[in-house]
mmCIF file of C-alpha atoms in Angstrom:
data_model
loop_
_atom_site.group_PDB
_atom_site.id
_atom_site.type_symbol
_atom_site.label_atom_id
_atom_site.label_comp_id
_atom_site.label_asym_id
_atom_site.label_seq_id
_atom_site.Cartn_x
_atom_site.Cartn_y
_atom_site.Cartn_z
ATOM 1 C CA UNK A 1 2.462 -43.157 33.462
ATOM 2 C CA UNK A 2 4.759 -41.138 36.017
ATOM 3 C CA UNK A 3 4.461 -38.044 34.573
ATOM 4 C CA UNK A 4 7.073 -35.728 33.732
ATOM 5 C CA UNK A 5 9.983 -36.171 36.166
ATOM 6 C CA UNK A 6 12.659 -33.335 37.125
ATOM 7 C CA UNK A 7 15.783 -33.548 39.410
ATOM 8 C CA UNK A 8 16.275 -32.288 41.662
ATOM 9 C CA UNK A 9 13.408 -30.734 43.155
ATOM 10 C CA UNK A 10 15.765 -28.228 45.215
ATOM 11 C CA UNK A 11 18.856 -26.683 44.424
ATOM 12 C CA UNK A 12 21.131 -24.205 46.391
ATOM 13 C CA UNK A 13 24.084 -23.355 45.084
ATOM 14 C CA UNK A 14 26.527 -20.485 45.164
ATOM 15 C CA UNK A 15 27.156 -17.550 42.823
ATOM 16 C CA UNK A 16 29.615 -19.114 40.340
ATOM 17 C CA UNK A 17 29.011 -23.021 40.244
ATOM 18 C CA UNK A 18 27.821 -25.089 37.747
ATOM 19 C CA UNK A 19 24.124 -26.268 37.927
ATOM 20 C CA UNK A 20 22.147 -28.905 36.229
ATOM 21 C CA UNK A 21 18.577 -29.865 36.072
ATOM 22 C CA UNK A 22 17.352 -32.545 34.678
ATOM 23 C CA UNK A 23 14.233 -34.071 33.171
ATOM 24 C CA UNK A 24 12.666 -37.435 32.127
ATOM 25 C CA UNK A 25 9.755 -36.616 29.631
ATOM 26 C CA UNK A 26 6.429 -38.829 29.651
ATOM 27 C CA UNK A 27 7.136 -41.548 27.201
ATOM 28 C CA UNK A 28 5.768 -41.211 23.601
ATOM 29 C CA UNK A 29 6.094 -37.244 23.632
ATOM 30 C CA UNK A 30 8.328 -36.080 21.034
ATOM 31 C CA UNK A 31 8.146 -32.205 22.059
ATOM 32 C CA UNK A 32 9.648 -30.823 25.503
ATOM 33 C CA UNK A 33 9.971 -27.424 27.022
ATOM 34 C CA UNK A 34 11.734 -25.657 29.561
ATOM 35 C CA UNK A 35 10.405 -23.166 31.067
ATOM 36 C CA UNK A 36 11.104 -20.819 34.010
ATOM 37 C CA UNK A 37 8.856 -18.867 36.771
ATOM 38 C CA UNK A 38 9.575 -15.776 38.690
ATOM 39 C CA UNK A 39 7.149 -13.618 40.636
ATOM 40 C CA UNK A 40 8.368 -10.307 38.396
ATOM 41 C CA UNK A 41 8.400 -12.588 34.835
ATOM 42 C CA UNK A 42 6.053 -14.880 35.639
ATOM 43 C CA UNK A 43 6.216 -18.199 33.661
ATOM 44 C CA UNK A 44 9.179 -18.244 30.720
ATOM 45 C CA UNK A 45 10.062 -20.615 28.191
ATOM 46 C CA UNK A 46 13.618 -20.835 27.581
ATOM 47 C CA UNK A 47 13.728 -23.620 24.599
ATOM 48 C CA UNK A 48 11.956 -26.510 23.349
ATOM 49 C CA UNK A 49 12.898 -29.386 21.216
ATOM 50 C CA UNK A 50 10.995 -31.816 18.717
ATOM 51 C CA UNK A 51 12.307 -34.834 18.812
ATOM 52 C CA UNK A 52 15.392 -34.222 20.331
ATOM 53 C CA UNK A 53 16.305 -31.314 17.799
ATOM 54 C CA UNK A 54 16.178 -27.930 19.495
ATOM 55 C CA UNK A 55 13.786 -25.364 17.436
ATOM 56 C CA UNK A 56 13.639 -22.413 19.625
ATOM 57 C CA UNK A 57 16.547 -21.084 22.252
ATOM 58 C CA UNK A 58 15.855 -17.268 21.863
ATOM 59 C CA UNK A 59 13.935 -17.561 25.072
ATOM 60 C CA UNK A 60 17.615 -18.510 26.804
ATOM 61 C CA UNK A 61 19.188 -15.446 28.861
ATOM 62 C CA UNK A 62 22.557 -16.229 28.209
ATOM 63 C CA UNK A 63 24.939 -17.864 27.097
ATOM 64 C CA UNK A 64 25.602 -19.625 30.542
ATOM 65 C CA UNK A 65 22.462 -21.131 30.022
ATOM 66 C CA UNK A 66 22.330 -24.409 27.942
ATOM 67 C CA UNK A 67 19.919 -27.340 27.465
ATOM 68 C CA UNK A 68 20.671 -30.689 25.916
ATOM 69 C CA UNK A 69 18.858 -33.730 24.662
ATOM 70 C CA UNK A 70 20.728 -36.670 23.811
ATOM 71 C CA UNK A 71 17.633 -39.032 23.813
ATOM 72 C CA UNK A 72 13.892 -39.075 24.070
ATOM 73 C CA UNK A 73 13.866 -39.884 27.369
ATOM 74 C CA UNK A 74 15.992 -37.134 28.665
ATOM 75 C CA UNK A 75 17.214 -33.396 28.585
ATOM 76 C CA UNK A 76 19.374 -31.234 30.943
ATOM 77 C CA UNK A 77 19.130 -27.878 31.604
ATOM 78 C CA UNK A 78 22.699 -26.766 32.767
ATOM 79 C CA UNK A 79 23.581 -22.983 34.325
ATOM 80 C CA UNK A 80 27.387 -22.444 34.195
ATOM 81 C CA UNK A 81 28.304 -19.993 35.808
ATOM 82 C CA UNK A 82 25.300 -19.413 38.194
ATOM 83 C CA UNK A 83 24.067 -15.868 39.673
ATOM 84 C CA UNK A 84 21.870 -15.016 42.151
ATOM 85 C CA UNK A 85 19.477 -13.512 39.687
ATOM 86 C CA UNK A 86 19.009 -16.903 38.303
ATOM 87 C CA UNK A 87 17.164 -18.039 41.100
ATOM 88 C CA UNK A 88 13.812 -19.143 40.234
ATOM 89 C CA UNK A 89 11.824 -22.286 40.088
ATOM 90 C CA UNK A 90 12.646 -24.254 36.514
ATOM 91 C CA UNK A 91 9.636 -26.631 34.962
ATOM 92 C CA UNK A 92 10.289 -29.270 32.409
ATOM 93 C CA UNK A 93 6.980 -30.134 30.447
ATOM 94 C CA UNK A 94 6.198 -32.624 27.354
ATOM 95 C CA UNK A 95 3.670 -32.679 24.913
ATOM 96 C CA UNK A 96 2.333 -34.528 21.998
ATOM 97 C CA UNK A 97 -0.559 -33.189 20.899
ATOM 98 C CA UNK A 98 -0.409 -29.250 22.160
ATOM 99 C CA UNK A 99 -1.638 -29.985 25.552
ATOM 100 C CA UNK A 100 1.786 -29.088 27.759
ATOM 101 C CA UNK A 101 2.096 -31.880 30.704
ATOM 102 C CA UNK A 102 4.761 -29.897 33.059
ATOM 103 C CA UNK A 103 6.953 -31.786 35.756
ATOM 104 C CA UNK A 104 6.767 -30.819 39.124
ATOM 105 C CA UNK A 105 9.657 -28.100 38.970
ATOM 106 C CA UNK A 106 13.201 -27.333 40.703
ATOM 107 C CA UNK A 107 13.338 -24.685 42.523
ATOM 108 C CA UNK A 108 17.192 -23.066 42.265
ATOM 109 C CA UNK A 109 18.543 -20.530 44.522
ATOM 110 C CA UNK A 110 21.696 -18.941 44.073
ATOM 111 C CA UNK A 111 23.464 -17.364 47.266
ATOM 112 C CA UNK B 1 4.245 -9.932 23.132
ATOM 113 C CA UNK B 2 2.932 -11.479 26.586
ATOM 114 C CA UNK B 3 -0.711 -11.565 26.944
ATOM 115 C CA UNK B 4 -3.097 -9.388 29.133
ATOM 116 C CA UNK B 5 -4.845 -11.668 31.740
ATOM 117 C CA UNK B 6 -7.734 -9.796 33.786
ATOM 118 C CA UNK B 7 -8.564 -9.641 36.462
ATOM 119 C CA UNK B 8 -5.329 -9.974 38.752
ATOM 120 C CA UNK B 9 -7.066 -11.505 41.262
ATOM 121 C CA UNK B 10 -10.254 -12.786 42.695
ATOM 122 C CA UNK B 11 -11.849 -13.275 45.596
ATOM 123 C CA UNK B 12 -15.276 -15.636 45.137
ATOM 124 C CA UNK B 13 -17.671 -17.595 47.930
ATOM 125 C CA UNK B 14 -18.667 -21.450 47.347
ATOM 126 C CA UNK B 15 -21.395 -21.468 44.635
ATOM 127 C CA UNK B 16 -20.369 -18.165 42.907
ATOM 128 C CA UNK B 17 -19.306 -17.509 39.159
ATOM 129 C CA UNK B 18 -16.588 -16.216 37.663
ATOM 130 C CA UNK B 19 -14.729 -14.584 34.558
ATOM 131 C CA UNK B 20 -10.495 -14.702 33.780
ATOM 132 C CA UNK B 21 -10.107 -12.880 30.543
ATOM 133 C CA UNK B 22 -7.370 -12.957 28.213
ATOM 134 C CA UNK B 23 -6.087 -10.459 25.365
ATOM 135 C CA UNK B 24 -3.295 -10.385 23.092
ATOM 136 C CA UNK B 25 -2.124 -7.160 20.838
ATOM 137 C CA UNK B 26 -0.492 -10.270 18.597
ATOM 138 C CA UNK B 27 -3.171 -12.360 15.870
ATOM 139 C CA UNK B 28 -3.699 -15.856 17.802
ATOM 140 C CA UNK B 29 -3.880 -19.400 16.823
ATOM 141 C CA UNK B 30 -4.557 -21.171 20.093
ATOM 142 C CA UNK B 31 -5.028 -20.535 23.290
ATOM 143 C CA UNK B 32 -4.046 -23.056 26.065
ATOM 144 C CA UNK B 33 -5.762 -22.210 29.956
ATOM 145 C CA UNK B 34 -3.478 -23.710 33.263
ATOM 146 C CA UNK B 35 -4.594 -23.930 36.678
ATOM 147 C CA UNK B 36 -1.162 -24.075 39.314
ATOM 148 C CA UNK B 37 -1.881 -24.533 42.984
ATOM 149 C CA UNK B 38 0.250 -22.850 45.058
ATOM 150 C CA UNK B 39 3.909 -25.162 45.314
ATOM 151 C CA UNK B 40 2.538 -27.458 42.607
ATOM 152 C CA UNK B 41 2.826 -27.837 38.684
ATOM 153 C CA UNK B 42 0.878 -25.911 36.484
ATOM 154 C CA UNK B 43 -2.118 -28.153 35.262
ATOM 155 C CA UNK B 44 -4.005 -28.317 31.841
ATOM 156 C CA UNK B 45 -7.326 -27.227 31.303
ATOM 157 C CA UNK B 46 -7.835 -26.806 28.245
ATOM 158 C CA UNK B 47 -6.846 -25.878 24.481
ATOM 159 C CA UNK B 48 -8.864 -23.613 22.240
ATOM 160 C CA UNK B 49 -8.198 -23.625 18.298
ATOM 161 C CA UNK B 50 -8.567 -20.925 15.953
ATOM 162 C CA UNK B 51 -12.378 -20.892 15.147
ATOM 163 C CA UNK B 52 -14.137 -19.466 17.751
ATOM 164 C CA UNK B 53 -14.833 -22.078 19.584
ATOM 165 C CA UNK B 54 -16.003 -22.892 23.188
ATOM 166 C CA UNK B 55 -14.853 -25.447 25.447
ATOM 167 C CA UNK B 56 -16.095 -26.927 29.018
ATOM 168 C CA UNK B 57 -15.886 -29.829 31.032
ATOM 169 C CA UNK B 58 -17.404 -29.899 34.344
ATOM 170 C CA UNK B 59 -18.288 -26.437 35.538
ATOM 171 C CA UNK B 60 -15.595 -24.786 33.724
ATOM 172 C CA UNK B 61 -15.676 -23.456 30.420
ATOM 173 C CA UNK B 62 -13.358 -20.870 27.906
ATOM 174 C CA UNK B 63 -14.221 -18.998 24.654
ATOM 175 C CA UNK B 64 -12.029 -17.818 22.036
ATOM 176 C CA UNK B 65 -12.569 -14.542 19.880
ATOM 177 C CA UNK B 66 -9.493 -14.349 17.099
ATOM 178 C CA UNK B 67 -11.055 -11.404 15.654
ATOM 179 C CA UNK B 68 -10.323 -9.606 19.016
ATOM 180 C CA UNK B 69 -7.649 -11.699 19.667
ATOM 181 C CA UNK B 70 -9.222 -12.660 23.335
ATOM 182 C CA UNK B 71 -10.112 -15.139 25.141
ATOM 183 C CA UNK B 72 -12.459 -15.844 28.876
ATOM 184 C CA UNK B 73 -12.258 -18.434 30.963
ATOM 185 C CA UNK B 74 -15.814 -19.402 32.787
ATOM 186 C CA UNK B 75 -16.189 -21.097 36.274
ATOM 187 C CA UNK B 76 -19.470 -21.304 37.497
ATOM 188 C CA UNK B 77 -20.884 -22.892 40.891
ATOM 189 C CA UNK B 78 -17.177 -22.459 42.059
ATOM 190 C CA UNK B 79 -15.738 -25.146 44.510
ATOM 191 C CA UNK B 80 -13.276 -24.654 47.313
ATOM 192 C CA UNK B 81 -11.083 -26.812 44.764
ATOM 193 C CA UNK B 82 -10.962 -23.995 41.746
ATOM 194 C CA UNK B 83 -8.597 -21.676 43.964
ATOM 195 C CA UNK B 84 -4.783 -21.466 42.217
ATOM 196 C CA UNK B 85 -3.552 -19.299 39.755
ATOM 197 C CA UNK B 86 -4.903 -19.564 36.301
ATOM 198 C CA UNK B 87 -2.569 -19.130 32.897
ATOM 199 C CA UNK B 88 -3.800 -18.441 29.952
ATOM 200 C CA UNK B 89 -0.679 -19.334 27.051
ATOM 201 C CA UNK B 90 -0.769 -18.097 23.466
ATOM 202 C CA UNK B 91 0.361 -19.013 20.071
ATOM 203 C CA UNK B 92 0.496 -17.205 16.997
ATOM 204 C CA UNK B 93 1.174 -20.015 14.091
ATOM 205 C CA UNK B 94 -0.714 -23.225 13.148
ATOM 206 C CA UNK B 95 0.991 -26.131 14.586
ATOM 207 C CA UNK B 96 2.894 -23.815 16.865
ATOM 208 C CA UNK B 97 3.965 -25.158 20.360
ATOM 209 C CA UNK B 98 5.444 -22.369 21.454
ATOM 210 C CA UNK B 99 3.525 -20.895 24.106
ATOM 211 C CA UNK B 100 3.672 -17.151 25.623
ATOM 212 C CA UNK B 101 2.161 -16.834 29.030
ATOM 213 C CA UNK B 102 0.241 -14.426 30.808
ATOM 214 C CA UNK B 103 1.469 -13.473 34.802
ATOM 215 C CA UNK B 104 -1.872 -15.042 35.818
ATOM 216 C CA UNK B 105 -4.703 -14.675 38.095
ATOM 217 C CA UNK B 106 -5.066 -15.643 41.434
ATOM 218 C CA UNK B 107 -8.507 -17.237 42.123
ATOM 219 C CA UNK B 108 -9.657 -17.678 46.431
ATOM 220 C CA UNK B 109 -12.873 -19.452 46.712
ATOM 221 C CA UNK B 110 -13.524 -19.058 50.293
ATOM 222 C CA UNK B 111 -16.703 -21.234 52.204
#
């Protein structure tokens, strides 16, 4: 299997655009996370879904923050507007059976 | 509540042991242990159920205490290839996914 896939793996943007991250679970798992990793707050999660259905967003700084999953096989993580304090790097990660498989991250930064 | 990793960091030569504790002020569940190499993913290590249990493969090895609501993480005969960051992640519920993390510690096995 590929592994959890995220796009794209770097992001600069400027305070006030819209940003959107993406990820491509590993097939078969029915739970995925986002998470998010500074050096002051160390690793985050921000929501996770079960199949599809989202079952915990309190982890989701604000409101310009929101996540999507249409399908199984994908989920979007989308910033609107962005701020510099936003900058960070963002990991998607599946699981099936507790164990947490996370993709190789984006790392955002917001001038 | 995150949980308490100790110590922060770690300096160890080839061939010598070494002990990552966790704590939580929360009653635990499971406790999951990640290894993330600087630039990279974090990687799973292993998961540790309610019930005391210990866990190893290779030269690595964790305990879990829910009465003291800790757990240790045990490397022994450490390799050049142990060095990253280790994360220990927390639940509270049965059948909970939802995972707190601890800001980590940073493991340098030198030759």
């Amino acid at each position: 299997d590929a592994g959890v896939i995220q796009s794209p793996r770097h992001e600069v943007t400027e305070m006030g655009q819209e940003v959107t991250l993406r990820c491509k679970p590993i097939s078969g798992h029915d739970y995925l996370f986002w998470y998010r990793q500074t050096m002051m707050r160390g690793l985050e999660l921000l929501i996770y879904f079960n199949n599809n259905v989202p079952i915990d967003d309190s982890g989701m700084p604000e409101d310009r923050f929101s996540a999507k999953m249409p399908n199984a096989s994908f989920s979007t993580l989308k910033i609107q507007p962005s701020e510099p304090r936003d900058s960070a790097v963002y990991f998607c990660a599946s699981s099936l059976n507790y164990e947490q498989y996370f993709g190789p991250g984006t790392r955002l930064t917001v001038t | 509540q995150q949980p308490v990793q100790s110590p922060q960091a770690v300096i160890l030569r080839e061939g010598e042991d070494a002990v990552i504790n966790c704590s939580s002020s929360k009653a635990l569940y499971s406790v999951h242990w990640y290894r993330q190499k600087h630039g990279e993913a974090p990687i799973f290590l292993m998961i540790l159920l309610k019930g005391g249990e210990q866990k190893g493969h290779d030269k690595i090895s964790a305990s879990f205490n829910e009465k003291k609501q800790q757990s240790s993480l045990y490397l022994t005969a450490s390799q050049l290839s142990y060095s990253g960051t280790y994360f220990c992640g927390t639940s509270s519920g049965a059948g909970s996914y939802q995972l707190t993390f601890g800001k980590g510690t940073k493991l340098s096995v030198i030759p």
